[in-house]
Amino acid sequence: MELPASVAITEVGPRDGLQSAGDAISTASKIQLVDALARTGLRRIEVTSFVHPKLVPSMADAEQVMGGITRMPGVTYTALVPNARGAERAVQAGADELNVVVSTTETFNHRNLNMRVTESAEAYRSIAAIARAAGTRATIGLSVCFGCPYEGVVPLERLLHVLELLVEAGAEEIALADTIGVANPRQVQEIVRAVQQHWPQLELGLHFHDTRGLGMANVLAGLEAGVARFDASVGGIGACPFAPGATGNVCTEDAVHMLELMGVQTDINLDALTACGALVQQLVGHEVPSRMVRAGSVHGLLARLSDRAAQAPLTPW
Amino acid sequence: MELPASVAITEVGPRDGLQSAGDAISTASKIQLVDALARTGLRRIEVTSFVHPKLVPSMADAEQVMGGITRMPGVTYTALVPNARGAERAVQAGADELNVVVSTTETFNHRNLNMRVTESAEAYRSIAAIARAAGTRATIGLSVCFGCPYEGVVPLERLLHVLELLVEAGAEEIALADTIGVANPRQVQEIVRAVQQHWPQLELGLHFHDTRGLGMANVLAGLEAGVARFDASVGGIGACPFAPGATGNVCTEDAVHMLELMGVQTDINLDALTACGALVQQLVGHEVPSRMVRAGSVHGLLARLSDRAAQAPLTPW
């Protein structure tokens, strides 16, 4: 199995994970979580999003969170922004990097950003200029690349057309998002290979939701196609508000565990990360999808072997 | 992505899934579940296990279940057996095929079968003779191939040695089981390729538990290595009683959904199978891991699109 030697994870739990938690999580708790994540070895954390507080009330404290965290050297603290107004707020608040959200389909983009996709590409240009003026850059999170809750199947030609617009607008790093959890491994490889062929220089990331249990298999398919950037959410939190029955993003600690078992380097401390998953569980007040929180790692199991050997004989299989 | 054109699923929920449910599930409910599964297109169902009722009380009604089901033409109704006594009971009760459980490590085999592995290979020989006399055959489910809760890491040489014993004893079909959910995709491919190289004629299956969220990724890795036989459990039920925090087998309907999305043929009706998952949820009385039960299929989502188009505009991403 040919896999990248190392993988970079962008932790999106404080933003994608907590945005659906309403105002249940205090600003202090969000800061506590981001600070704990920054001590795990994660090198990029999407801290919050600078959107209109009336539209996403759970992110109304974006300035306070960004201003309240303790900066760890080597960690890039990013913020999601939908438009130039959000970009200005984010830069003002001290975001290290901006992540611009754009959708693959017109309907999703219209409903969620109230723009045509060409307008979003223009907005990206303005945001990138704001980022450059602040000495940083803007990446793109591209929604519904693998299927749209309004338009259904997204033709590959459509995705490539939107990517063309964004690359022309200056995009250097784009994460393809499976916003509603409909991607499958074969599709992931086909799409990734087509994008790599068209734009070999593009820094390509993948962002999966585990709605139908395919998140980890999709990460594996992406890895096998050579992708070495993945978004993930601590605890596996983050239900997409548009997809009934949806569950969260791929769980960061579960993904890091898989990578570690396969010998792919992440430089992340799995125990510290799993402790963050337990913290998230405590903050949201219900069981989170994380398997590391529930079952623990394989290495943890091996370490407990000597204790288990002392146990009484068990019933058959 | 190179995948087999079609895959055969062995449904193990009524046995591996329900064995840990104690006596909470009535005999009538078990029969109802097996009969519903037989109408989905599944062609092999592990109905029960013929073990000592004192050791596994939940399987004490093995004869009644095997005798109470309605046989569907084209479905093979199998039973798990640990020894010749169990094999005689299973044949007597009308099992179409026997599945013999053997462990890769001496410790696991001793604790669960009270035999040395060489004794298990001999037991297999006797059971295969009983099966042949009844006009059928005996397959093998090989436990803890990817890691043992007592011995830890299982060296590949050990696994190959045990397989050698079993092939010499006449085994034609063996499913490699990750009993405690510790396998990872790279390991799956390495082990599968080594086994295929040694015994290209062996009918090789895989049996995964999803304890650490790697079940579906491991199925994908097995598929990519050319394996076309998988065990799975409806609803995703079936916690291994030996692994604290363990969750169930790979969920049948979630696996079939993944296969269907990737164009791999199963001849199983996903809607009927998902209804069986909902039935299991009702029988066990708590939420089951099945994503199909919770979120539904991608095709189901696409079918609902016209309804969703009528919905009010949504809040951003």
Coordinates of C-alpha atoms in Angstrom, one line a residue, chain B residues 24-277:
Chain B
A24 CA -32.9 -10.6 26.1
I25 CA -33.9 -11.7 22.6
S26 CA -36.7 -14.3 22.3
T27 CA -36.4 -17.3 20.1
A28 CA -39.4 -16.0 18.1
S29 CA -37.6 -12.7 17.5
K30 CA -34.4 -14.5 16.3
I31 CA -36.5 -16.5 13.8
Q32 CA -38.3 -13.4 12.7
L33 CA -34.9 -11.7 12.1
V34 CA -33.3 -14.6 10.2
D35 CA -36.5 -14.9 8.0
A36 CA -36.4 -11.2 7.2
L37 CA -32.7 -11.4 6.4
A38 CA -33.3 -14.3 4.0
R39 CA -35.7 -12.1 2.0
T40 CA -33.1 -9.4 1.3
G41 CA -31.0 -11.3 -1.2
L42 CA -28.3 -12.4 1.3
R43 CA -27.2 -15.8 0.3
R44 CA -25.5 -16.9 3.5
I45 CA -26.7 -16.4 7.0
E46 CA -24.9 -17.6 10.2
V47 CA -28.1 -18.5 12.1
T48 CA -26.8 -19.5 15.5
S49 CA -24.0 -21.4 17.3
F50 CA -24.1 -24.8 18.8
V51 CA -22.0 -24.3 21.9
H52 CA -22.6 -25.4 25.5
P53 CA -25.6 -23.5 26.8
K54 CA -23.9 -22.9 30.1
L55 CA -21.1 -21.1 28.4
V56 CA -23.2 -19.0 26.0
P57 CA -26.7 -18.9 27.4
S58 CA -27.9 -16.6 24.6
M59 CA -27.4 -19.4 22.1
A60 CA -29.1 -22.1 24.2
D61 CA -32.0 -22.1 21.8
A62 CA -29.9 -23.0 18.7
E63 CA -32.0 -26.1 17.9
Q64 CA -35.3 -24.1 18.2
V65 CA -34.0 -21.3 16.0
M66 CA -32.6 -23.6 13.3
G67 CA -35.8 -25.6 13.3
G68 CA -38.1 -22.6 13.4
I69 CA -36.9 -20.6 10.4
T70 CA -38.6 -20.7 7.0
R71 CA -36.0 -21.9 4.4
M72 CA -35.6 -19.6 1.4
P73 CA -34.3 -21.3 -1.7
G74 CA -30.8 -20.2 -2.6
V75 CA -29.9 -19.2 1.0
T76 CA -27.3 -21.2 2.9
Y77 CA -28.1 -21.3 6.6
T78 CA -24.9 -21.9 8.5
A79 CA -24.1 -22.5 12.2
L80 CA -20.9 -21.9 14.2
V81 CA -19.5 -24.9 16.0
P82 CA -16.6 -25.2 18.4
N83 CA -16.1 -29.0 18.3
A84 CA -17.4 -32.3 17.1
R85 CA -20.3 -32.4 19.6
G86 CA -21.5 -29.0 18.4
A87 CA -21.1 -30.2 14.8
E88 CA -23.3 -33.2 15.4
R89 CA -26.0 -31.0 17.0
A90 CA -25.8 -28.6 14.1
V91 CA -26.2 -31.2 11.5
Q92 CA -29.0 -32.8 13.4
A93 CA -30.8 -29.5 13.6
G94 CA -30.5 -29.0 9.8
A95 CA -27.6 -26.5 9.4
D96 CA -26.7 -26.2 5.7
E97 CA -23.0 -25.6 6.5
L98 CA -20.8 -25.6 9.6
N99 CA -18.4 -22.8 10.5
V100 CA -15.6 -23.9 12.8
V101 CA -14.0 -21.4 15.1
V102 CA -10.2 -21.7 15.6
S103 CA -7.8 -19.1 17.1
T104 CA -4.5 -17.9 15.8
T105 CA -2.9 -17.7 19.2
E106 CA -2.5 -20.5 21.8
T107 CA -3.7 -18.3 24.6
F108 CA -6.9 -17.2 22.9
N109 CA -7.6 -20.8 21.7
H110 CA -7.0 -22.2 25.2
R111 CA -9.1 -19.6 26.9
N112 CA -12.0 -19.9 24.5
L113 CA -11.9 -23.5 23.3
N114 CA -9.8 -25.1 25.9
M115 CA -7.7 -26.7 23.2
R116 CA -4.2 -26.3 21.8
V117 CA -4.3 -25.0 18.2
T118 CA -3.1 -28.4 16.9
E119 CA -6.0 -30.0 18.7
S120 CA -8.3 -27.5 17.0
A121 CA -6.9 -28.5 13.6
E122 CA -7.7 -32.1 14.5
A123 CA -11.1 -31.1 15.7
Y124 CA -11.6 -29.4 12.3
R125 CA -10.8 -32.7 10.6
S126 CA -13.5 -34.5 12.6
I127 CA -16.0 -31.8 12.0
A128 CA -15.3 -31.7 8.3
A129 CA -16.0 -35.5 8.2
I130 CA -19.3 -35.0 10.1
A131 CA -20.2 -32.3 7.5
R132 CA -19.2 -34.5 4.6
A133 CA -21.3 -37.4 6.0
A134 CA -24.2 -34.9 6.1
G135 CA -23.6 -33.9 2.5
T136 CA -22.2 -30.5 3.3
R137 CA -18.9 -28.8 4.3
A138 CA -17.2 -27.0 7.1
T139 CA -15.6 -23.5 6.8
I140 CA -13.3 -21.9 9.3
G141 CA -13.5 -18.6 11.2
L142 CA -10.0 -17.9 12.4
S143 CA -10.0 -15.6 15.5
V144 CA -7.5 -12.8 16.4
C145 CA -5.5 -12.9 13.1
F146 CA -4.7 -9.2 13.4
G147 CA -3.9 -9.0 17.2
C148 CA -4.8 -10.9 20.4
P149 CA -6.0 -9.4 23.7
Y150 CA -3.6 -11.8 25.5
E151 CA -0.6 -12.1 23.3
G152 CA -0.8 -8.7 21.6
V153 CA 0.9 -8.5 18.2
V154 CA 0.4 -11.7 16.1
P155 CA 3.5 -12.3 14.0
L156 CA 2.7 -13.0 10.3
E157 CA 4.7 -16.3 10.6
R158 CA 2.4 -17.4 13.4
L159 CA -0.7 -16.7 11.3
L160 CA 0.8 -18.6 8.3
H161 CA 1.8 -21.5 10.5
V162 CA -1.8 -21.9 11.8
L163 CA -3.2 -21.5 8.3
E164 CA -0.8 -24.3 7.1
L165 CA -2.2 -26.6 9.8
L166 CA -5.7 -25.8 8.8
V167 CA -5.1 -26.2 5.1
E168 CA -3.4 -29.5 5.7
A169 CA -6.5 -30.5 7.7
G170 CA -8.5 -29.9 4.6
A171 CA -9.8 -26.4 5.0
E172 CA -11.1 -24.8 1.8
E173 CA -12.6 -21.6 3.1
I174 CA -11.2 -19.5 5.9
A175 CA -12.3 -16.1 7.1
L176 CA -9.6 -14.1 8.9
A177 CA -11.2 -12.4 11.9
D178 CA -10.2 -9.2 13.6
T179 CA -12.0 -10.3 16.7
I180 CA -11.1 -7.3 18.9
G181 CA -11.0 -4.5 16.3
V182 CA -7.3 -3.8 16.0
A183 CA -6.6 -4.3 12.3
N184 CA -5.6 -1.4 10.1
P185 CA -5.8 -1.2 6.3
R186 CA -2.1 -1.5 5.5
Q187 CA -1.9 -4.6 7.7
V188 CA -5.0 -6.1 6.1
Q189 CA -3.4 -5.8 2.6
E190 CA -0.1 -7.2 3.8
I191 CA -1.7 -10.2 5.4
V192 CA -4.1 -10.8 2.6
R193 CA -1.4 -10.7 0.0
A194 CA 0.9 -13.1 2.0
V195 CA -2.0 -15.6 2.4
Q196 CA -3.0 -15.3 -1.3
Q197 CA 0.6 -15.9 -2.3
H198 CA 0.9 -19.1 -0.1
W199 CA -2.5 -20.5 -0.9
P200 CA -3.9 -19.0 -4.1
Q201 CA -6.7 -21.6 -4.2
L202 CA -8.0 -20.8 -0.6
E203 CA -11.4 -19.2 -0.5
L204 CA -10.4 -16.2 1.7
G205 CA -12.9 -14.1 3.7
L206 CA -12.5 -11.2 6.1
H207 CA -14.4 -10.6 9.3
F208 CA -13.9 -7.1 10.9
H209 CA -15.1 -5.5 14.1
D210 CA -15.5 -1.7 14.0
T211 CA -14.2 -1.1 17.5
R212 CA -11.8 1.7 16.5
G213 CA -13.7 3.0 13.5
L214 CA -11.5 1.1 11.0
G215 CA -14.1 -1.5 9.9
M216 CA -15.1 0.1 6.6
A217 CA -11.6 1.2 5.7
N218 CA -10.4 -2.4 6.4
V219 CA -13.1 -3.7 4.1
L220 CA -11.9 -1.3 1.4
A221 CA -8.3 -2.5 1.9
G222 CA -9.4 -6.1 1.6
L223 CA -11.4 -5.4 -1.6
E224 CA -8.5 -3.6 -3.1
A225 CA -6.4 -6.7 -2.4
G226 CA -9.0 -8.8 -4.3
V227 CA -11.0 -10.3 -1.4
A228 CA -14.6 -10.8 -2.4
R229 CA -16.0 -12.5 0.8
F230 CA -16.9 -10.5 3.9
D231 CA -18.7 -11.2 7.2
A232 CA -20.9 -8.4 8.4
S233 CA -23.6 -7.9 11.0
V234 CA -27.0 -6.3 10.4
G235 CA -27.4 -3.1 12.4
G236 CA -23.7 -3.3 13.2
I237 CA -24.4 -5.2 16.4
G238 CA -22.1 -7.5 18.2
A239 CA -19.7 -6.3 20.9
C240 CA -16.8 -8.8 21.5
P241 CA -17.2 -9.7 25.1
F242 CA -13.4 -9.7 25.7
A243 CA -12.6 -6.1 24.5
P244 CA -13.7 -3.4 26.9
G245 CA -15.4 -0.5 25.0
A246 CA -15.6 -2.7 21.9
T247 CA -18.4 -2.1 19.4
G248 CA -19.9 -4.4 16.9
N249 CA -19.1 -6.0 13.6
V250 CA -18.9 -4.1 10.4
C251 CA -22.6 -3.2 9.7
T252 CA -24.0 -5.2 6.8
E253 CA -26.2 -2.4 5.4
D254 CA -23.4 0.2 5.6
A255 CA -21.0 -2.2 3.8
V256 CA -23.5 -3.1 1.1
H257 CA -24.2 0.7 0.7
M258 CA -20.5 1.4 0.2
L259 CA -20.2 -1.5 -2.3
E260 CA -23.3 -0.4 -4.2
L261 CA -21.9 3.2 -4.4
M262 CA -18.7 1.9 -5.8
G263 CA -20.4 -0.3 -8.4
V264 CA -19.6 -3.6 -6.7
Q265 CA -22.4 -6.1 -7.1
T266 CA -24.0 -7.8 -4.1
D267 CA -27.5 -8.7 -5.3
I268 CA -28.8 -7.5 -2.0
N269 CA -31.8 -5.2 -1.6
L270 CA -30.4 -2.3 0.5
D271 CA -33.9 -1.0 1.5
A272 CA -35.0 -4.5 2.7
L273 CA -31.6 -4.9 4.5
T274 CA -31.9 -1.5 6.2
A275 CA -35.4 -2.5 7.4
C276 CA -33.7 -5.5 9.0
G277 CA -31.3 -3.1 10.7

